[in-house]
Amino acid sequence: MFTPVDELKVGQVVEVTGTNIKVEISDKISELTRTFNGRVYPIGQIGSMIKIHYGRKIIFGLVTMLRMRSEELIESGKPVNADSDQRVMEVQLLAEGSWNASESKLSFRRGIKTYPLPQQGVFILTNEEVANVYQSAEGVRNEEVDPLVPFAVYSASESTACRANINKMFGMHCAVLGSTGSGKSGTVAAIIHSVLFHKNNDEELSPQIVVIDPHGEYGSAFRERSVQYRAYDIAAGQDDQEEIKLPYWLMSSDEFTNLIIGKTERSATSQNNVVQKALAHARMVAAGIIKPCPREFGTDALNHLENFDDSDLCDGKDTSDILEFDRDKPRPFCLDEFESHVRYIQGGRITNAGHISLSNTDLAKSPVPSVLDKLKVLRRDNRLSFMILNP
């Protein structure tokens, strides 16, 4: 294994540009296949692996393009002659290693330190060698539970399992990228299925996975092993889907503020203050620290307060309870109480005539009407009914 065999030689290096090389396929090869030990190996397939022996080192690369020499000459504006019918592979070098025959072990290292020279021979790999390269690339693992989960096979060797290290993949951001119709959703489903059925010493691990599926692509793929929820009737495709309940009061203060006023609002600073004050008030009312605010103008419920917008403490409560209160801790509160504080406290004032609304001039300068309008839109949006309904 990992020895230069004439039957596997396909050509020679003709150009080296950093980690990109060009390989001229031998004229002795009439068809783009090689037969070795009873197996037929294709030559020049995109994504297939080649090797170059350099002393005791082996350089590995992936085929990225296969074309005629004449096409290169035409692109560069050079004349095409009779000697321009050679087939040329373009290869991206990716790693190097060395083979320990006594231990039957490949020492694999990503990246290139030793570059090939022109006229060096280029060989295709057997299925056993490809499998050994990928297994060596996976490295040695000392984890109690094997994190490598097989979910597909490599295109370069359909007998070699492609395995994902779920500790690394799920321990950071990852993405499955591809053009339309390339199979992104199928790949994601295959990875999740493999994780669900992954076993450690014949013991199922039963991982807990949450899939946010706005397009309804994955419901049928995991019907037997999932509990499915829908946010609103528009997304309802199956009768066995439960309607999700995700109440607004579970949000942190920043999340709730972003829901009400949005993240891109230019006047968000003043509106942010309005929302934060009303949110703190509504949560303290729910906690029994302060009394609810009026539900209309013209009442004398706030006349006993020194300042109009001071909190009206419940019996047995004092200012220390307000200072110690965690305003960011999720707790059920009434959205009507939140709205009343914006409308009647921050949008009101005390005069000789009593508790009245701000003047039209003051309201025009105030962020209060904008916050109330946005809240009204949210409460009327059926798509958000799973979130906006009062507890």
Coordinates of C-alpha atoms in Angstrom, one line a residue:
M1 CA 0.0 0.0 0.0
F2 CA 1.2 3.6 -0.8
T3 CA 3.9 2.4 -3.1
P4 CA 4.4 3.6 -6.7
V5 CA 2.8 1.0 -9.0
D6 CA 3.2 1.4 -12.8
E7 CA -0.4 0.2 -13.3
L8 CA -1.7 3.2 -11.3
K9 CA 0.5 5.8 -13.0
V10 CA -1.6 8.2 -15.1
G11 CA 0.7 11.0 -16.1
Q12 CA 3.3 13.5 -15.0
V13 CA 3.5 17.0 -13.4
V14 CA 4.0 19.7 -16.1
E15 CA 3.4 22.9 -14.0
V16 CA 3.5 23.8 -10.3
T17 CA 1.8 27.1 -9.1
G18 CA 1.7 27.1 -5.4
T19 CA -0.7 24.4 -4.3
N20 CA -2.1 24.2 -7.8
I21 CA -0.5 21.8 -10.3
K22 CA -1.2 20.7 -13.8
V23 CA -0.8 17.0 -14.8
E24 CA -0.5 15.8 -18.3
I25 CA -2.1 12.5 -18.8
S26 CA 0.0 9.8 -20.5
D27 CA -0.5 9.2 -24.2
K28 CA -0.5 5.5 -23.4
I29 CA -3.9 5.9 -21.7
S30 CA -6.5 5.6 -24.4
E31 CA -9.5 5.5 -22.1
L32 CA -9.8 7.4 -18.8
T33 CA -9.7 4.3 -16.7
R34 CA -7.1 2.0 -15.1
T35 CA -7.6 -1.6 -14.1
F36 CA -5.8 -2.8 -11.0
N37 CA -6.3 -6.1 -9.0
G38 CA -9.6 -6.7 -10.8
R39 CA -11.0 -3.2 -10.2
V40 CA -11.5 -0.5 -12.7
Y41 CA -10.5 3.0 -11.5
P42 CA -11.6 6.2 -13.3
I43 CA -9.0 8.8 -14.2
G44 CA -9.6 12.6 -13.9
Q45 CA -13.0 12.5 -12.2
I46 CA -13.7 15.8 -10.5
G47 CA -13.1 15.3 -6.7
S48 CA -11.0 12.2 -7.2
M49 CA -7.7 11.9 -5.4
I50 CA -4.2 11.5 -6.8
K51 CA -0.8 11.0 -5.2
I52 CA 2.7 12.0 -6.0
H53 CA 5.7 10.1 -4.4
Y54 CA 8.5 12.4 -3.3
G55 CA 11.1 10.3 -1.6
R56 CA 9.5 8.9 1.6
K57 CA 6.8 11.5 1.4
I58 CA 3.5 11.2 -0.4
I59 CA 1.7 14.3 -1.6
F60 CA -2.1 14.1 -2.0
G61 CA -4.3 16.3 -4.2
L62 CA -7.9 16.5 -5.5
V63 CA -8.7 16.8 -9.2
T64 CA -10.5 20.1 -9.9
M65 CA -10.6 20.2 -13.7
L66 CA -9.9 18.0 -16.8
R67 CA -9.5 19.5 -20.3
M68 CA -7.5 19.5 -23.5
R69 CA -4.2 21.4 -23.9
S70 CA -5.7 23.1 -26.9
E71 CA -8.3 24.8 -24.8
E72 CA -5.5 26.4 -22.7
L73 CA -3.8 27.6 -25.7
I74 CA -6.9 29.2 -27.2
E75 CA -7.7 30.9 -23.8
S76 CA -4.2 32.4 -23.7
G77 CA -4.3 33.4 -27.4
K78 CA -1.6 31.1 -28.6
P79 CA -1.7 29.0 -31.8
V80 CA -3.0 25.5 -31.6
N81 CA -0.7 22.9 -33.3
A82 CA -0.7 19.2 -33.8
D83 CA 0.9 18.5 -30.4
S84 CA -1.9 20.3 -28.5
D85 CA -4.2 17.3 -28.1
Q86 CA -2.9 16.3 -24.7
R87 CA -5.3 15.9 -21.9
V88 CA -4.5 18.0 -18.8
M89 CA -5.7 17.6 -15.2
E90 CA -5.7 20.5 -12.8
V91 CA -5.1 19.4 -9.2
Q92 CA -5.4 21.2 -5.9
L93 CA -2.8 19.9 -3.4
L94 CA -4.2 19.4 0.0
A95 CA -2.0 17.3 2.3
E96 CA 1.1 15.2 2.6
G97 CA 2.1 12.1 4.6
S98 CA 4.4 9.2 5.0
W99 CA 3.6 5.5 5.1
N100 CA 5.0 3.3 7.9
A101 CA 5.0 -0.2 6.3
S102 CA 5.9 -2.0 9.5
E103 CA 2.9 -0.6 11.4
S104 CA 0.7 -0.3 8.3
K105 CA 0.0 3.3 9.4
L106 CA -0.2 6.5 7.4
S107 CA 1.1 9.7 9.0
F108 CA -1.2 12.4 7.5
R109 CA -0.7 16.1 7.7
R110 CA -2.9 18.8 6.2
G111 CA -1.2 21.4 4.1
I112 CA 1.9 21.3 1.9
K113 CA 5.5 21.8 2.8
T114 CA 7.1 19.8 0.1
Y115 CA 6.1 20.7 -3.5
P116 CA 6.3 18.3 -6.4
L117 CA 8.6 19.0 -9.4
P118 CA 7.8 19.0 -13.1
Q119 CA 8.0 15.5 -14.7
Q120 CA 7.3 13.7 -11.4
G121 CA 4.9 10.8 -11.8
V122 CA 1.3 11.1 -10.8
F123 CA -0.7 8.1 -9.5
I124 CA -4.3 7.3 -8.7
L125 CA -5.2 5.7 -5.4
T126 CA -6.8 2.4 -4.8
N127 CA -10.0 2.2 -2.7
E128 CA -8.0 0.9 0.2
E129 CA -5.6 3.8 0.0
V130 CA -8.4 6.4 -0.2
A131 CA -10.1 4.9 2.8
N132 CA -6.8 5.0 4.7
V133 CA -6.2 8.6 3.8
Y134 CA -9.6 9.7 5.1
Q135 CA -9.3 7.6 8.3
S136 CA -5.9 9.1 9.0
A137 CA -7.3 12.6 8.4
E138 CA -9.9 11.9 11.1
G139 CA -7.1 11.5 13.6
V140 CA -6.8 9.5 16.9
R141 CA -9.7 10.1 19.4
N142 CA -9.6 9.5 23.1
E143 CA -13.2 10.5 23.8
E144 CA -15.4 8.1 25.8
V145 CA -18.1 8.4 23.1
D146 CA -17.0 8.2 19.5
P147 CA -17.9 11.5 17.9
L148 CA -17.5 10.4 14.3
V149 CA -20.9 9.8 12.7
P150 CA -21.1 8.2 9.2
F151 CA -23.7 9.9 7.1
A152 CA -22.6 9.4 3.4
V153 CA -19.8 8.0 1.2
Y154 CA -17.0 9.9 -0.5
S155 CA -17.4 10.6 -4.2
A156 CA -13.8 9.6 -4.7
S157 CA -14.4 6.2 -3.2
E158 CA -17.9 5.0 -2.8
S159 CA -16.8 2.2 -0.4
T160 CA -15.4 4.7 2.1
A161 CA -17.8 6.1 4.7
C162 CA -17.8 9.9 5.1
R163 CA -18.0 10.7 8.8
A164 CA -18.6 14.0 10.6
N165 CA -17.1 14.9 14.0
I166 CA -20.3 16.0 15.7
N167 CA -18.3 17.5 18.7
K168 CA -16.5 19.9 16.3
M169 CA -19.5 20.4 14.0
F170 CA -22.1 21.2 16.7
G171 CA -19.5 22.9 18.9
M172 CA -19.3 25.9 16.5
H173 CA -21.2 27.4 13.6
C174 CA -21.5 25.3 10.6
A175 CA -23.3 25.5 7.3
V176 CA -24.3 23.2 4.4
L177 CA -23.9 25.2 1.2
G178 CA -24.8 24.5 -2.4
S179 CA -26.8 25.7 -5.4
T180 CA -30.5 25.2 -5.9
G181 CA -31.3 21.5 -6.2
S182 CA -27.9 20.2 -5.1
G183 CA -29.3 18.3 -2.1
K184 CA -28.7 20.6 0.8
S185 CA -31.9 19.6 2.6
G186 CA -31.2 15.9 2.0
T187 CA -27.7 16.3 3.4
V188 CA -28.9 18.0 6.5
A189 CA -31.6 15.2 7.0
A190 CA -28.9 12.5 6.4
I191 CA -26.6 14.1 9.1
I192 CA -29.5 14.4 11.6
H193 CA -30.6 10.8 10.9
S194 CA -27.1 9.6 11.4
V195 CA -26.8 11.4 14.7
L196 CA -30.1 10.1 15.9
F197 CA -29.1 6.5 15.2
H198 CA -25.5 6.8 16.3
K199 CA -24.6 4.2 19.0
N200 CA -21.7 3.9 21.4
N201 CA -21.0 0.2 22.2
D202 CA -24.4 -0.7 20.9
E203 CA -26.0 1.8 23.3
E204 CA -28.3 4.5 21.8
L205 CA -27.3 8.1 22.8
S206 CA -30.8 9.6 22.3
P207 CA -29.6 13.2 21.4
Q208 CA -32.1 16.1 21.7
I209 CA -32.2 18.1 18.5
V210 CA -34.3 21.1 17.6
V211 CA -35.0 21.8 13.9
I212 CA -36.5 25.1 12.9
D213 CA -38.2 24.3 9.6
P214 CA -39.9 27.4 8.1
H215 CA -40.5 25.7 4.8
G216 CA -41.8 22.4 6.2
E217 CA -39.1 20.3 4.5
Y218 CA -38.2 17.9 7.3
G219 CA -41.5 16.9 8.9
S220 CA -41.9 13.7 6.8
A221 CA -38.2 12.8 7.2
F222 CA -38.5 12.5 11.0
R223 CA -42.2 11.7 11.5
E224 CA -41.4 8.5 13.6
R225 CA -38.9 10.2 16.0
S226 CA -40.1 13.7 16.4
V227 CA -42.7 15.9 18.1
Q228 CA -43.7 18.5 15.5
Y229 CA -45.1 22.0 16.2
R230 CA -46.5 24.7 14.0
A231 CA -46.5 28.4 14.8
Y232 CA -49.7 29.2 12.9
D233 CA -52.2 27.8 10.5
I234 CA -50.3 28.9 7.4
A235 CA -47.5 26.4 8.2
A236 CA -49.9 23.6 9.1
G237 CA -49.3 20.7 6.8
Q238 CA -50.0 17.8 9.1
D239 CA -52.9 17.1 11.4
D240 CA -50.6 15.7 14.1
Q241 CA -48.6 18.9 14.5
E242 CA -49.2 20.7 17.8
E243 CA -49.5 24.5 17.9
I244 CA -46.5 25.9 19.6
K245 CA -46.8 28.3 22.6
L246 CA -43.9 30.6 22.9
P247 CA -45.1 33.5 25.1
Y248 CA -43.6 36.9 24.8
W249 CA -42.8 37.1 28.5
L250 CA -40.1 34.4 28.0
M251 CA -38.0 37.0 26.2
S252 CA -35.2 38.9 27.8
S253 CA -35.6 42.7 27.9
D254 CA -33.4 43.2 24.8
E255 CA -35.3 40.5 22.9
F256 CA -38.7 42.0 23.8
T257 CA -37.5 45.5 22.9
N258 CA -36.3 44.2 19.5
L259 CA -39.7 42.6 18.9
I260 CA -41.6 45.8 19.7
I261 CA -39.4 48.4 17.9
G262 CA -37.2 46.4 15.6
K263 CA -33.4 46.4 15.3
T264 CA -33.0 48.8 12.4
E265 CA -35.2 51.7 13.7
R266 CA -33.2 54.9 13.5
S267 CA -35.1 56.5 16.4
A268 CA -34.7 53.3 18.5
T269 CA -32.9 55.0 21.4
S270 CA -35.9 57.0 22.6
Q271 CA -38.3 54.2 21.9
N272 CA -36.0 51.8 23.7
N273 CA -36.3 53.8 26.8
V274 CA -40.1 53.8 26.6
V275 CA -40.3 50.0 26.2
Q276 CA -37.7 49.3 28.9
K277 CA -39.6 51.5 31.5
A278 CA -43.0 49.9 30.6
L279 CA -41.5 46.4 30.7
A280 CA -39.9 46.9 34.1
H281 CA -43.3 48.2 35.4
A282 CA -45.3 45.3 34.0
R283 CA -42.9 42.7 35.4
M284 CA -42.9 44.4 38.9
V285 CA -46.7 44.5 38.8
A286 CA -46.8 40.7 38.0
A287 CA -44.3 40.2 40.9
G288 CA -46.6 42.0 43.4
I289 CA -44.1 44.8 44.1
I290 CA -46.0 47.8 42.7
K291 CA -49.7 48.4 41.8
P292 CA -51.1 48.5 38.3
C293 CA -51.3 51.9 36.6
P294 CA -54.6 53.5 35.6
R295 CA -56.5 52.2 32.6
E296 CA -57.9 55.7 31.6
F297 CA -57.2 59.4 32.0
G298 CA -59.1 61.5 34.6
T299 CA -58.6 59.3 37.6
D300 CA -57.0 60.4 40.9
A301 CA -55.3 57.1 41.5
L302 CA -51.8 58.7 41.2
N303 CA -52.5 61.9 43.2
H304 CA -50.8 60.6 46.3
L305 CA -47.4 60.1 44.5
E306 CA -44.8 62.8 44.9
N307 CA -43.8 62.4 41.2
F308 CA -46.3 61.4 38.6
D309 CA -44.2 58.6 37.1
D310 CA -43.0 57.1 40.5
S311 CA -43.9 53.5 41.1
D312 CA -46.9 53.0 43.3
L313 CA -45.7 50.4 45.9
C314 CA -47.8 47.7 47.2
D315 CA -48.4 47.3 50.9
G316 CA -45.3 45.9 52.7
K317 CA -43.0 46.8 49.8
D318 CA -40.4 49.6 49.7
T319 CA -37.8 51.0 47.4
S320 CA -35.3 48.3 48.2
D321 CA -37.6 45.7 46.6
I322 CA -37.5 47.7 43.4
L323 CA -33.7 48.0 43.5
E324 CA -33.3 44.3 44.1
F325 CA -35.7 43.3 41.4
D326 CA -34.2 41.4 38.4
R327 CA -35.9 43.2 35.5
D328 CA -34.4 40.8 32.9
K329 CA -35.7 37.6 34.5
P330 CA -38.5 36.1 32.4
R331 CA -41.8 36.0 34.3
P332 CA -45.4 36.1 33.1
F333 CA -46.7 39.7 32.8
C334 CA -49.8 41.3 31.2
L335 CA -49.3 42.9 27.9
D336 CA -52.3 45.2 28.7
E337 CA -50.4 46.5 31.7
F338 CA -47.4 47.2 29.5
E339 CA -49.5 49.1 27.0
S340 CA -51.3 51.1 29.8
H341 CA -48.0 52.3 31.2
V342 CA -46.9 53.5 27.8
R343 CA -50.3 55.2 27.1
Y344 CA -51.3 56.6 30.4
I345 CA -48.1 57.1 32.3
Q346 CA -45.4 57.9 29.7
G347 CA -48.1 59.4 27.4
G348 CA -49.8 61.4 30.2
R349 CA -49.2 64.2 32.7
I350 CA -50.7 65.8 35.8
T351 CA -52.1 69.3 35.7
N352 CA -54.6 71.3 37.7
A353 CA -57.2 69.5 35.7
G354 CA -55.9 66.2 36.9
H355 CA -54.5 63.2 35.0
I356 CA -54.6 64.0 31.3
S357 CA -52.9 63.0 28.0
L358 CA -50.0 64.9 26.6
S359 CA -50.9 67.6 24.2
N360 CA -50.9 66.8 20.5
T361 CA -47.7 68.9 20.1
D362 CA -45.9 67.0 22.9
L363 CA -47.1 63.6 21.5
A364 CA -45.8 64.5 18.1
K365 CA -42.3 64.9 19.6
S366 CA -42.7 61.8 21.8
P367 CA -41.8 58.2 20.8
V368 CA -45.0 57.0 22.7
P369 CA -47.3 57.0 19.6
S370 CA -44.8 55.1 17.5
V371 CA -44.4 52.4 20.2
L372 CA -48.2 52.1 20.6
D373 CA -48.7 51.8 16.8
K374 CA -46.1 49.1 16.6
L375 CA -47.6 47.2 19.5
K376 CA -51.0 47.4 17.9
V377 CA -49.7 46.0 14.6
L378 CA -48.0 43.1 16.5
R379 CA -51.1 42.2 18.5
R380 CA -53.2 42.1 15.3
D381 CA -50.7 39.9 13.3
N382 CA -52.2 36.4 13.3
R383 CA -48.8 35.0 12.5
L384 CA -47.6 36.1 16.0
S385 CA -50.6 34.9 17.9
F386 CA -48.6 32.0 19.4
M387 CA -46.4 34.6 21.0
I388 CA -48.5 37.7 21.7
L389 CA -51.5 36.2 23.5
N390 CA -51.7 37.3 27.2
P391 CA -50.8 34.6 29.8

